[in-house]
PDB file of C-alpha atoms and ligand atoms in Angstrom:
ATOM      1  CA  MET S  14    -185.821 -35.142 -50.372  1.00 68.00           C
ATOM      2  CA  ALA S  15    -183.738 -36.611 -53.250  1.00 76.00           C
ATOM      3  CA  THR S  16    -185.398 -39.517 -55.050  1.00 81.00           C
ATOM      4  CA  SER S  17    -183.740 -42.907 -54.235  1.00 86.00           C
ATOM      5  CA  ILE S  18    -182.995 -45.034 -57.468  1.00 87.00           C
ATOM      6  CA  GLY S  19    -182.544 -48.232 -55.387  1.00 88.00           C
ATOM      7  CA  ASN S  20    -184.624 -50.958 -57.093  1.00 89.00           C
ATOM      8  CA  GLN S  21    -186.045 -48.587 -59.786  1.00 97.00           C
ATOM      9  CA  THR S  22    -186.087 -50.095 -63.215  1.00 98.00           C
ATOM     10  CA  VAL S  23    -184.197 -48.153 -65.848  1.00 98.00           C
ATOM     11  CA  LEU S  24    -184.447 -48.744 -69.643  1.00 99.00           C
ATOM     12  CA  ILE S  25    -181.328 -47.411 -71.473  1.00 99.00           C
ATOM     13  CA  THR S  26    -181.432 -47.428 -75.247  1.00 99.00           C
ATOM     14  CA  GLY S  27    -177.958 -47.383 -76.983  1.00 98.00           C
ATOM     15  CA  ALA S  28    -176.433 -49.022 -73.845  1.00 99.00           C
ATOM     16  CA  SER S  29    -173.831 -51.018 -75.703  1.00 98.00           C
ATOM     17  CA  SER S  30    -171.377 -47.968 -75.968  1.00 98.00           C
ATOM     18  CA  GLY S  31    -170.463 -44.432 -74.959  1.00 98.00           C
ATOM     19  CA  ILE S  32    -173.070 -42.305 -73.023  1.00 99.00           C
ATOM     20  CA  GLY S  33    -175.461 -45.225 -72.709  1.00 99.00           C
ATOM     21  CA  ALA S  34    -172.859 -47.640 -71.237  1.00 99.00           C
ATOM     22  CA  ALA S  35    -171.759 -44.903 -68.967  1.00 99.00           C
ATOM     23  CA  CYS S  36    -175.299 -44.496 -67.713  1.00 99.00           C
ATOM     24  CA  ALA S  37    -175.705 -48.212 -67.172  1.00 98.00           C
ATOM     25  CA  ARG S  38    -172.563 -48.187 -64.859  1.00 98.00           C
ATOM     26  CA  ARG S  39    -173.657 -45.052 -62.815  1.00 98.00           C
ATOM     27  CA  PHE S  40    -177.254 -46.377 -62.348  1.00 98.00           C
ATOM     28  CA  ALA S  41    -175.908 -49.826 -61.611  1.00 98.00           C
ATOM     29  CA  ALA S  42    -173.575 -48.395 -58.859  1.00 97.00           C
ATOM     30  CA  ILE S  43    -176.530 -46.771 -57.084  1.00 97.00           C
ATOM     31  CA  GLY S  44    -178.742 -49.843 -57.001  1.00 97.00           C
ATOM     32  CA  ALA S  45    -180.918 -49.514 -60.180  1.00 98.00           C
ATOM     33  CA  ARG S  46    -182.313 -52.578 -62.171  1.00 98.00           C
ATOM     34  CA  LEU S  47    -181.296 -52.143 -65.650  1.00 98.00           C
ATOM     35  CA  ILE S  48    -182.754 -52.985 -69.066  1.00 99.00           C
ATOM     36  CA  LEU S  49    -179.992 -52.534 -71.544  1.00 99.00           C
ATOM     37  CA  ALA S  50    -180.945 -52.335 -75.311  1.00 99.00           C
ATOM     38  CA  ALA S  51    -179.039 -51.918 -78.403  1.00 99.00           C
ATOM     39  CA  ARG S  52    -178.367 -53.746 -81.698  1.00 98.00           C
ATOM     40  CA  ARG S  53    -175.024 -55.300 -80.670  1.00 98.00           C
ATOM     41  CA  TRP S  54    -175.438 -58.432 -78.521  1.00 98.00           C
ATOM     42  CA  GLU S  55    -171.825 -58.907 -77.548  1.00 98.00           C
ATOM     43  CA  PRO S  56    -171.044 -55.546 -75.843  1.00 98.00           C
ATOM     44  CA  LEU S  57    -174.432 -55.655 -74.089  1.00 98.00           C
ATOM     45  CA  GLN S  58    -173.550 -59.115 -72.623  1.00 98.00           C
ATOM     46  CA  THR S  59    -170.045 -58.001 -71.609  1.00 98.00           C
ATOM     47  CA  LEU S  60    -171.488 -54.893 -69.910  1.00 98.00           C
ATOM     48  CA  ALA S  61    -174.158 -56.863 -68.076  1.00 98.00           C
ATOM     49  CA  ALA S  62    -171.624 -59.308 -66.790  1.00 98.00           C
ATOM     50  CA  GLU S  63    -169.443 -56.415 -65.485  1.00 98.00           C
ATOM     51  CA  LEU S  64    -172.354 -54.755 -63.727  1.00 98.00           C
ATOM     52  CA  GLN S  65    -173.500 -58.087 -62.197  1.00 98.00           C
ATOM     53  CA  GLN S  66    -169.992 -58.795 -60.901  1.00 98.00           C
ATOM     54  CA  GLN S  67    -169.191 -55.262 -59.555  1.00 98.00           C
ATOM     55  CA  HIS S  68    -172.459 -54.216 -58.310  1.00 97.00           C
ATOM     56  CA  ALA S  69    -174.498 -57.375 -58.044  1.00 97.00           C
ATOM     57  CA  ALA S  70    -176.866 -55.443 -60.365  1.00 97.00           C
ATOM     58  CA  GLU S  71    -180.006 -57.050 -61.779  1.00 98.00           C
ATOM     59  CA  VAL S  72    -179.570 -56.707 -65.586  1.00 98.00           C
ATOM     60  CA  LEU S  73    -181.793 -57.621 -68.668  1.00 98.00           C
ATOM     61  CA  THR S  74    -180.341 -57.171 -71.973  1.00 98.00           C
ATOM     62  CA  VAL S  75    -182.523 -56.712 -75.021  1.00 98.00           C
ATOM     63  CA  VAL S  76    -181.224 -56.808 -78.712  1.00 98.00           C
ATOM     64  CA  LEU S  77    -183.307 -54.170 -80.362  1.00 98.00           C
ATOM     65  CA  ASP S  78    -183.102 -51.882 -83.330  1.00 98.00           C
ATOM     66  CA  VAL S  79    -185.269 -48.850 -82.236  1.00 99.00           C
ATOM     67  CA  ARG S  80    -185.924 -48.245 -86.062  1.00 98.00           C
ATOM     68  CA  GLN S  81    -188.029 -51.292 -86.129  1.00 98.00           C
ATOM     69  CA  ARG S  82    -191.454 -50.168 -85.000  1.00 98.00           C
ATOM     70  CA  GLU S  83    -192.962 -53.636 -84.412  1.00 98.00           C
ATOM     71  CA  ALA S  84    -189.915 -54.862 -82.821  1.00 98.00           C
ATOM     72  CA  VAL S  85    -189.918 -51.983 -80.259  1.00 98.00           C
ATOM     73  CA  SER S  86    -193.635 -52.371 -79.286  1.00 98.00           C
ATOM     74  CA  GLU S  87    -193.233 -56.197 -78.993  1.00 98.00           C
ATOM     75  CA  ALA S  88    -189.985 -55.926 -76.945  1.00 98.00           C
ATOM     76  CA  ILE S  89    -191.595 -53.682 -74.400  1.00 98.00           C
ATOM     77  CA  ALA S  90    -194.922 -55.628 -74.351  1.00 98.00           C
ATOM     78  CA  GLN S  91    -193.084 -58.961 -73.916  1.00 98.00           C
ATOM     79  CA  LEU S  92    -190.673 -57.908 -71.138  1.00 98.00           C
ATOM     80  CA  PRO S  93    -190.861 -60.426 -68.316  1.00 98.00           C
ATOM     81  CA  GLU S  94    -193.403 -59.441 -65.753  1.00 98.00           C
ATOM     82  CA  ALA S  95    -190.942 -58.380 -63.213  1.00 98.00           C
ATOM     83  CA  TRP S  96    -189.388 -55.974 -65.646  1.00 98.00           C
ATOM     84  CA  GLN S  97    -192.601 -54.409 -66.936  1.00 98.00           C
ATOM     85  CA  ALA S  98    -192.778 -51.316 -64.729  1.00 98.00           C
ATOM     86  CA  ILE S  99    -190.106 -49.160 -66.309  1.00 98.00           C
ATOM     87  CA  ASP S 100    -189.465 -46.223 -63.948  1.00 98.00           C
ATOM     88  CA  ILE S 101    -186.866 -44.386 -65.945  1.00 98.00           C
ATOM     89  CA  LEU S 102    -186.468 -44.264 -69.739  1.00 99.00           C
ATOM     90  CA  ILE S 103    -183.210 -42.982 -71.112  1.00 99.00           C
ATOM     91  CA  ASN S 104    -183.789 -42.360 -74.862  1.00 99.00           C
ATOM     92  CA  ASN S 105    -179.974 -42.246 -75.819  1.00 99.00           C
ATOM     93  CA  ALA S 106    -179.731 -44.621 -79.027  1.00 99.00           C
ATOM     94  CA  GLY S 107    -178.610 -42.282 -81.751  1.00 99.00           C
ATOM     95  CA  LEU S 108    -175.943 -41.792 -84.498  1.00 98.00           C
ATOM     96  CA  SER S 109    -174.708 -39.478 -87.143  1.00 98.00           C
ATOM     97  CA  ARG S 110    -173.678 -40.444 -90.491  1.00 98.00           C
ATOM     98  CA  GLY S 111    -171.164 -38.381 -92.571  1.00 98.00           C
ATOM     99  CA  LEU S 112    -170.509 -34.796 -92.889  1.00 98.00           C
ATOM    100  CA  ASP S 113    -171.706 -34.148 -96.417  1.00 98.00           C
ATOM    101  CA  LYS S 114    -173.357 -31.123 -97.895  1.00 98.00           C
ATOM    102  CA  GLN S 115    -177.205 -31.217 -97.916  1.00 98.00           C
ATOM    103  CA  TYR S 116    -177.250 -31.283-101.626  1.00 98.00           C
ATOM    104  CA  GLU S 117    -174.750 -34.091-101.870  1.00 98.00           C
ATOM    105  CA  ALA S 118    -175.205 -36.461 -98.998  1.00 98.00           C
ATOM    106  CA  PRO S 119    -176.129 -40.086 -99.485  1.00 98.00           C
ATOM    107  CA  LEU S 120    -179.827 -40.552 -98.957  1.00 98.00           C
ATOM    108  CA  ASP S 121    -179.319 -43.689 -96.831  1.00 98.00           C
ATOM    109  CA  ASP S 122    -177.321 -41.544 -94.336  1.00 98.00           C
ATOM    110  CA  TRP S 123    -180.360 -39.383 -93.805  1.00 98.00           C
ATOM    111  CA  GLU S 124    -182.611 -42.345 -93.482  1.00 98.00           C
ATOM    112  CA  ALA S 125    -180.397 -43.819 -90.837  1.00 98.00           C
ATOM    113  CA  MET S 126    -180.245 -40.629 -88.849  1.00 98.00           C
ATOM    114  CA  ILE S 127    -183.934 -39.720 -89.143  1.00 99.00           C
ATOM    115  CA  ASP S 128    -185.206 -43.221 -88.539  1.00 99.00           C
ATOM    116  CA  THR S 129    -182.931 -43.734 -85.421  1.00 99.00           C
ATOM    117  CA  ASN S 130    -182.788 -40.319 -83.671  1.00 99.00           C
ATOM    118  CA  ILE S 131    -186.421 -39.243 -84.388  1.00 99.00           C
ATOM    119  CA  LYS S 132    -188.615 -42.093 -85.177  1.00 99.00           C
ATOM    120  CA  GLY S 133    -186.710 -44.659 -82.945  1.00 99.00           C
ATOM    121  CA  LEU S 134    -186.877 -42.220 -79.965  1.00 99.00           C
ATOM    122  CA  LEU S 135    -190.540 -41.857 -80.577  1.00 99.00           C
ATOM    123  CA  TYR S 136    -191.296 -45.528 -80.986  1.00 99.00           C
ATOM    124  CA  VAL S 137    -189.661 -46.264 -77.670  1.00 99.00           C
ATOM    125  CA  THR S 138    -191.465 -43.391 -75.910  1.00 99.00           C
ATOM    126  CA  ARG S 139    -194.835 -44.427 -77.344  1.00 98.00           C
ATOM    127  CA  ALA S 140    -194.261 -48.030 -75.975  1.00 98.00           C
ATOM    128  CA  VAL S 141    -193.097 -47.032 -72.509  1.00 99.00           C
ATOM    129  CA  VAL S 142    -194.662 -43.918 -71.397  1.00 99.00           C
ATOM    130  CA  PRO S 143    -198.301 -45.100 -71.225  1.00 98.00           C
ATOM    131  CA  GLY S 144    -197.188 -47.513 -68.489  1.00 98.00           C
ATOM    132  CA  MET S 145    -195.645 -44.619 -66.613  1.00 98.00           C
ATOM    133  CA  VAL S 146    -198.776 -42.553 -66.793  1.00 98.00           C
ATOM    134  CA  ALA S 147    -200.989 -45.477 -65.670  1.00 98.00           C
ATOM    135  CA  ARG S 148    -198.598 -46.372 -62.714  1.00 98.00           C
ATOM    136  CA  GLY S 149    -198.427 -42.658 -61.850  1.00 98.00           C
ATOM    137  CA  ARG S 150    -194.632 -42.697 -61.827  1.00 98.00           C
ATOM    138  CA  GLY S 151    -192.000 -42.159 -64.396  1.00 98.00           C
ATOM    139  CA  TYR S 152    -189.022 -40.213 -65.805  1.00 98.00           C
ATOM    140  CA  VAL S 153    -187.973 -39.740 -69.364  1.00 99.00           C
ATOM    141  CA  VAL S 154    -184.425 -38.448 -70.299  1.00 99.00           C
ATOM    142  CA  ASN S 155    -184.120 -37.568 -74.010  1.00 99.00           C
ATOM    143  CA  VAL S 156    -180.494 -37.238 -75.181  1.00 99.00           C
ATOM    144  CA  GLY S 157    -180.288 -34.450 -77.796  1.00 99.00           C
ATOM    145  CA  SER S 158    -177.142 -32.554 -78.556  1.00 99.00           C
ATOM    146  CA  ILE S 159    -175.662 -29.005 -78.924  1.00 98.00           C
ATOM    147  CA  ALA S 160    -176.313 -29.979 -82.701  1.00 98.00           C
ATOM    148  CA  GLY S 161    -179.966 -29.454 -81.991  1.00 98.00           C
ATOM    149  CA  ARG S 162    -179.340 -25.734 -80.961  1.00 98.00           C
ATOM    150  CA  GLN S 163    -176.737 -24.821 -83.661  1.00 98.00           C
ATOM    151  CA  THR S 164    -176.465 -26.105 -87.120  1.00 98.00           C
ATOM    152  CA  TYR S 165    -173.013 -26.605 -88.660  1.00 98.00           C
ATOM    153  CA  PRO S 166    -172.012 -27.122 -92.173  1.00 98.00           C
ATOM    154  CA  GLY S 167    -172.363 -30.632 -93.286  1.00 98.00           C
ATOM    155  CA  GLY S 168    -174.381 -31.609 -90.260  1.00 98.00           C
ATOM    156  CA  SER S 169    -177.772 -30.383 -91.260  1.00 97.00           C
ATOM    157  CA  VAL S 170    -179.724 -33.611 -91.043  1.00 98.00           C
ATOM    158  CA  TYR S 171    -178.032 -34.687 -87.920  1.00 98.00           C
ATOM    159  CA  CYS S 172    -178.631 -31.278 -86.531  1.00 98.00           C
ATOM    160  CA  ALA S 173    -182.220 -31.330 -87.535  1.00 98.00           C
ATOM    161  CA  THR S 174    -182.826 -34.668 -85.885  1.00 99.00           C
ATOM    162  CA  LYS S 175    -181.363 -33.304 -82.654  1.00 99.00           C
ATOM    163  CA  ALA S 176    -183.640 -30.150 -82.895  1.00 99.00           C
ATOM    164  CA  ALA S 177    -186.520 -32.581 -83.313  1.00 99.00           C
ATOM    165  CA  VAL S 178    -185.480 -34.263 -80.067  1.00 99.00           C
ATOM    166  CA  ARG S 179    -185.580 -31.031 -78.384  1.00 98.00           C
ATOM    167  CA  SER S 180    -189.021 -30.305 -79.768  1.00 98.00           C
ATOM    168  CA  LEU S 181    -190.127 -33.814 -78.796  1.00 99.00           C
ATOM    169  CA  SER S 182    -188.911 -33.335 -75.208  1.00 99.00           C
ATOM    170  CA  GLU S 183    -190.893 -30.043 -74.959  1.00 98.00           C
ATOM    171  CA  GLY S 184    -193.999 -31.553 -76.431  1.00 98.00           C
ATOM    172  CA  LEU S 185    -193.859 -34.658 -74.195  1.00 99.00           C
ATOM    173  CA  LYS S 186    -193.456 -32.413 -71.171  1.00 98.00           C
ATOM    174  CA  LEU S 187    -196.604 -30.490 -72.201  1.00 98.00           C
ATOM    175  CA  ASP S 188    -198.568 -33.563 -72.841  1.00 98.00           C
ATOM    176  CA  LEU S 189    -197.610 -34.956 -69.470  1.00 98.00           C
ATOM    177  CA  LEU S 190    -198.563 -31.907 -67.541  1.00 98.00           C
ATOM    178  CA  GLY S 191    -200.857 -33.030 -64.629  1.00 98.00           C
ATOM    179  CA  THR S 192    -199.189 -36.289 -64.356  1.00 98.00           C
ATOM    180  CA  PRO S 193    -196.102 -37.014 -62.128  1.00 98.00           C
ATOM    181  CA  VAL S 194    -194.130 -38.096 -65.062  1.00 98.00           C
ATOM    182  CA  ARG S 195    -191.080 -35.881 -65.706  1.00 98.00           C
ATOM    183  CA  VAL S 196    -188.890 -35.112 -68.841  1.00 99.00           C
ATOM    184  CA  THR S 197    -185.441 -34.011 -69.164  1.00 99.00           C
ATOM    185  CA  ASN S 198    -183.891 -33.040 -72.286  1.00 99.00           C
ATOM    186  CA  ILE S 199    -180.075 -32.998 -72.206  1.00 99.00           C
ATOM    187  CA  ASP S 200    -177.880 -31.388 -74.982  1.00 99.00           C
ATOM    188  CA  PRO S 201    -174.259 -32.306 -74.569  1.00 99.00           C
ATOM    189  CA  GLY S 202    -171.296 -30.813 -76.634  1.00 98.00           C
ATOM    190  CA  LEU S 203    -168.366 -32.913 -77.738  1.00 98.00           C
ATOM    191  CA  VAL S 204    -168.329 -36.308 -75.957  1.00 98.00           C
ATOM    192  CA  GLU S 205    -165.569 -38.774 -76.731  1.00 98.00           C
ATOM    193  CA  THR S 206    -167.294 -42.132 -77.590  1.00 98.00           C
ATOM    194  CA  GLU S 207    -167.712 -44.125 -80.723  1.00 98.00           C
ATOM    195  CA  PHE S 208    -169.847 -41.404 -82.097  1.00 98.00           C
ATOM    196  CA  SER S 209    -167.297 -39.929 -84.497  1.00 98.00           C
ATOM    197  CA  LEU S 210    -166.125 -43.357 -85.500  1.00 98.00           C
ATOM    198  CA  VAL S 211    -169.673 -44.235 -86.601  1.00 98.00           C
ATOM    199  CA  ARG S 212    -170.021 -40.847 -88.233  1.00 98.00           C
ATOM    200  CA  PHE S 213    -166.936 -41.372 -90.190  1.00 98.00           C
ATOM    201  CA  ASP S 214    -167.563 -45.041 -90.957  1.00 98.00           C
ATOM    202  CA  GLY S 215    -164.755 -46.581 -89.045  1.00 98.00           C
ATOM    203  CA  ASP S 216    -161.973 -43.987 -89.956  1.00 98.00           C
ATOM    204  CA  ARG S 217    -160.170 -43.877 -86.645  1.00 98.00           C
ATOM    205  CA  ASP S 218    -157.759 -40.983 -87.467  1.00 98.00           C
ATOM    206  CA  ARG S 219    -160.651 -38.768 -88.681  1.00 98.00           C
ATOM    207  CA  ALA S 220    -162.675 -39.606 -85.621  1.00 98.00           C
ATOM    208  CA  GLN S 221    -159.838 -38.762 -83.238  1.00 97.00           C
ATOM    209  CA  GLY S 222    -159.230 -35.606 -84.999  1.00 97.00           C
ATOM    210  CA  VAL S 223    -162.568 -34.386 -83.741  1.00 98.00           C
ATOM    211  CA  TYR S 224    -161.215 -34.316 -80.130  1.00 97.00           C
ATOM    212  CA  GLN S 225    -157.581 -33.316 -80.855  1.00 97.00           C
ATOM    213  CA  GLY S 226    -155.984 -30.743 -78.642  1.00 98.00           C
ATOM    214  CA  MET S 227    -158.981 -30.347 -76.381  1.00 98.00           C
ATOM    215  CA  THR S 228    -160.475 -32.146 -73.503  1.00 98.00           C
ATOM    216  CA  PRO S 229    -163.957 -33.383 -74.532  1.00 98.00           C
ATOM    217  CA  LEU S 230    -166.728 -34.568 -72.172  1.00 98.00           C
ATOM    218  CA  THR S 231    -166.747 -38.190 -71.322  1.00 98.00           C
ATOM    219  CA  GLY S 232    -169.932 -40.537 -71.199  1.00 99.00           C
ATOM    220  CA  ASP S 233    -169.405 -40.397 -67.431  1.00 98.00           C
ATOM    221  CA  ASP S 234    -169.685 -36.715 -67.353  1.00 99.00           C
ATOM    222  CA  VAL S 235    -173.106 -36.925 -69.186  1.00 99.00           C
ATOM    223  CA  ALA S 236    -174.248 -39.857 -66.969  1.00 99.00           C
ATOM    224  CA  ASP S 237    -173.472 -37.763 -63.915  1.00 98.00           C
ATOM    225  CA  VAL S 238    -175.796 -35.151 -64.902  1.00 98.00           C
ATOM    226  CA  ILE S 239    -178.534 -37.511 -65.809  1.00 98.00           C
ATOM    227  CA  VAL S 240    -178.324 -39.127 -62.476  1.00 98.00           C
ATOM    228  CA  PHE S 241    -178.481 -35.789 -60.854  1.00 98.00           C
ATOM    229  CA  ALA S 242    -181.590 -34.827 -62.742  1.00 98.00           C
ATOM    230  CA  VAL S 243    -183.437 -38.066 -62.030  1.00 98.00           C
ATOM    231  CA  THR S 244    -182.620 -38.094 -58.396  1.00 98.00           C
ATOM    232  CA  ARG S 245    -184.135 -34.659 -57.659  1.00 98.00           C
ATOM    233  CA  PRO S 246    -187.205 -34.632 -55.437  1.00 97.00           C
ATOM    234  CA  ALA S 247    -190.519 -35.569 -57.108  1.00 97.00           C
ATOM    235  CA  HIS S 248    -191.640 -31.869 -57.489  1.00 98.00           C
ATOM    236  CA  VAL S 249    -188.426 -30.767 -59.204  1.00 98.00           C
ATOM    237  CA  ASN S 250    -188.132 -31.316 -63.017  1.00 98.00           C
ATOM    238  CA  VAL S 251    -184.759 -30.467 -64.501  1.00 98.00           C
ATOM    239  CA  SER S 252    -186.230 -29.744 -67.826  1.00 98.00           C
ATOM    240  CA  ASP S 253    -183.349 -28.674 -70.004  1.00 98.00           C
ATOM    241  CA  VAL S 254    -179.672 -29.023 -69.758  1.00 98.00           C
ATOM    242  CA  MET S 255    -176.826 -27.824 -72.024  1.00 98.00           C
ATOM    243  CA  LEU S 256    -173.668 -29.592 -70.996  1.00 98.00           C
ATOM    244  CA  MET S 257    -170.365 -28.383 -72.651  1.00 98.00           C
ATOM    245  CA  PRO S 258    -166.628 -29.125 -72.310  1.00 98.00           C
ATOM    246  CA  THR S 259    -164.938 -26.187 -70.824  1.00 98.00           C
ATOM    247  CA  ALA S 260    -162.897 -25.984 -74.079  1.00 98.00           C
ATOM    248  CA  GLN S 261    -166.045 -25.539 -76.233  1.00 98.00           C
ATOM    249  CA  ALA S 262    -168.189 -22.509 -76.222  1.00 98.00           C
ATOM    250  CA  SER S 263    -170.317 -23.368 -79.134  1.00 98.00           C
ATOM    251  CA  VAL S 264    -170.238 -25.874 -82.149  1.00 97.00           C
ATOM    252  CA  PHE S 265    -167.989 -23.296 -83.849  1.00 97.00           C
ATOM    253  CA  HIS S 266    -165.788 -22.294 -81.018  1.00 98.00           C
ATOM    254  CA  THR S 267    -163.464 -24.939 -79.612  1.00 98.00           C
ATOM    255  CA  HIS S 268    -160.223 -24.051 -78.022  1.00 98.00           C
ATOM    256  CA  ARG S 269    -157.410 -26.415 -79.058  1.00 97.00           C
ATOM    257  CA  GLN S 270    -153.825 -26.634 -78.044  1.00 95.00           C
ATOM    258  CA  ALA S 271    -150.967 -28.074 -80.258  1.00 88.00           C
ATOM    259  CA  GLU S 272    -150.021 -31.504 -78.981  1.00 75.00           C
TER     260      GLU S 272
HETATM  261  P1  NDP V 310    -172.036 -44.166 -79.556  1.00 69.88           P
HETATM  262  O1  NDP V 310    -171.780 -44.411 -80.856  1.00 69.88           O
HETATM  263  O2  NDP V 310    -170.912 -44.589 -78.509  1.00 69.88           O
HETATM  264  O3  NDP V 310    -173.345 -44.878 -78.873  1.00 69.88           O
HETATM  265  C1  NDP V 310    -174.522 -44.936 -79.633  1.00 69.88           C
HETATM  266  C2  NDP V 310    -175.446 -46.015 -79.090  1.00 69.88           C
HETATM  267  O4  NDP V 310    -176.619 -45.928 -79.834  1.00 69.88           O
HETATM  268  C3  NDP V 310    -174.647 -47.436 -79.288  1.00 69.88           C
HETATM  269  O5  NDP V 310    -174.965 -48.132 -78.053  1.00 69.88           O
HETATM  270  C4  NDP V 310    -175.425 -48.000 -80.394  1.00 69.88           C
HETATM  271  O6  NDP V 310    -175.611 -49.390 -80.281  1.00 69.88           O
HETATM  272  C5  NDP V 310    -176.884 -47.221 -80.249  1.00 69.88           C
HETATM  273  N1  NDP V 310    -177.610 -47.288 -81.413  1.00 69.88           N
HETATM  274  C6  NDP V 310    -177.424 -46.795 -82.563  1.00 69.88           C
HETATM  275  N2  NDP V 310    -178.360 -47.031 -83.494  1.00 69.88           N
HETATM  276  C7  NDP V 310    -179.249 -47.799 -82.889  1.00 69.88           C
HETATM  277  C8  NDP V 310    -180.453 -48.372 -83.229  1.00 69.88           C
HETATM  278  N3  NDP V 310    -181.002 -48.209 -84.463  1.00 69.88           N
HETATM  279  N4  NDP V 310    -181.022 -49.144 -82.353  1.00 69.88           N
HETATM  280  C9  NDP V 310    -180.572 -49.382 -81.060  1.00 69.88           C
HETATM  281  N5  NDP V 310    -179.469 -48.646 -80.656  1.00 69.88           N
HETATM  282  C10 NDP V 310    -178.891 -47.964 -81.525  1.00 69.88           C
HETATM  283  O7  NDP V 310    -172.318 -42.626 -79.304  1.00 69.88           O
HETATM  284  P2  NDP V 310    -172.780 -41.734 -78.195  1.00 69.88           P
HETATM  285  O8  NDP V 310    -172.745 -42.521 -76.890  1.00 69.88           O
HETATM  286  O9  NDP V 310    -171.888 -40.476 -78.150  1.00 69.88           O
HETATM  287  O10 NDP V 310    -174.239 -41.298 -78.421  1.00 69.88           O
HETATM  288  C11 NDP V 310    -175.271 -41.496 -77.591  1.00 69.88           C
HETATM  289  C12 NDP V 310    -176.281 -40.421 -77.839  1.00 69.88           C
HETATM  290  O11 NDP V 310    -175.612 -39.141 -77.542  1.00 69.88           O
HETATM  291  C13 NDP V 310    -176.619 -40.198 -79.339  1.00 69.88           C
HETATM  292  O12 NDP V 310    -178.041 -40.028 -79.415  1.00 69.88           O
HETATM  293  C14 NDP V 310    -175.851 -39.102 -79.801  1.00 69.88           C
HETATM  294  O13 NDP V 310    -176.492 -38.332 -80.944  1.00 69.88           O
HETATM  295  C15 NDP V 310    -175.813 -38.316 -78.692  1.00 69.88           C
HETATM  296  N6  NDP V 310    -174.793 -37.213 -78.582  1.00 69.88           N
HETATM  297  C16 NDP V 310    -173.458 -37.545 -78.633  1.00 69.88           C
HETATM  298  C17 NDP V 310    -172.439 -36.570 -78.615  1.00 69.88           C
HETATM  299  C18 NDP V 310    -171.118 -36.805 -78.764  1.00 69.88           C
HETATM  300  O14 NDP V 310    -170.416 -35.976 -79.068  1.00 69.88           O
HETATM  301  N7  NDP V 310    -170.672 -38.136 -78.811  1.00 69.88           N
HETATM  302  C19 NDP V 310    -172.907 -35.096 -78.294  1.00 69.88           C
HETATM  303  C20 NDP V 310    -174.327 -34.980 -78.067  1.00 69.88           C
HETATM  304  C21 NDP V 310    -175.072 -35.959 -78.184  1.00 69.88           C
HETATM  305  P3  NDP V 310    -175.545 -50.455 -81.352  1.00 69.88           P
HETATM  306  O15 NDP V 310    -174.649 -50.067 -82.486  1.00 69.88           O
HETATM  307  O16 NDP V 310    -175.129 -51.708 -80.681  1.00 69.88           O
HETATM  308  O17 NDP V 310    -176.997 -50.630 -81.856  1.00 69.88           O
HETATM  309  C1  8X3 V 311    -172.727 -34.673 -81.225  1.00 69.88           C
HETATM  310  C2  8X3 V 311    -171.914 -33.367 -81.009  1.00 69.88           C
HETATM  311  O1  8X3 V 311    -171.047 -31.251 -82.305  1.00 69.88           O
HETATM  312  O2  8X3 V 311    -170.483 -33.555 -83.137  1.00 69.88           O
HETATM  313  O3  8X3 V 311    -173.967 -34.369 -81.178  1.00 69.88           O
HETATM  314  O4  8X3 V 311    -172.746 -32.672 -83.326  1.00 69.88           O
HETATM  315  S1  8X3 V 311    -171.661 -32.545 -82.643  1.00 69.88           S
END
């Protein structure tokens, strides 16, 4: 029997935009209670108001920088009692910075990617999963990337962080064996979100060029698959998903039409 999400508590990191916001909308529509975390307060508030209005969803917003180790553990430890029992964690917060050669890239870009995509994901996992194990229920979804499977020029550090996410998903699954807590690693290809705008430091033309002449995935497409995974029966674990746009066969092969 499929698992019902009604009244389950879902923590989504990076919920202020893109895939995270799309997950929030999908989970709210099927009755989940949502903890929405990100650094930017305003988009979180706007999204929370939308979900409360459209789905009468129970929503808690948490301004959180996942790179801040103490802030992460305090934020989870200090959740109001009614929000402590997190059933589903979606480790989605992440970013890429620049597309520079490994021997030329700004070191700050590396720190941002490694601290967010690897260490931030780990801090949140470390703070949330013990409660899942103790309660005997839980689900972790880690958002990796096709970039974790194939390295492209200028992307080596971003790609390495996503290869690490893949490894961490595998390791967590191994460490949770014997508990009912499940782990899904999902590796999407091109998804049109704020991702490229962040990568190219607000350069809208360059960001739009990434998706030019092809139909990329949307945040909704990724959220759909995540909802599918977490609603499988308790004995089924969708361990590993690669989700690509039809027009993309690999990081190096994208079919584009002249516009
Ligand atoms: P967006 O830029 O639209 O969303 C990224 C989210 O991460 C934002 O909500 C941002 O919120 C949050 N975030 C970034 N840094 C931090 C931080 N230090 N602490 C807390 N939250 C943070 O991009 P996507 O939705 O595309 O990205 C979501 C995930 O999907 C990322 O892990 C990305 O690597 C991955 N991915 C994206 C693909 C794509 O093509 N777009 C493809 C494959 C994977 P805020 O700025 O408010 O903190
Ligand atoms: C984002 C997809 O191909 O731009 O992870 O790295 S890609």
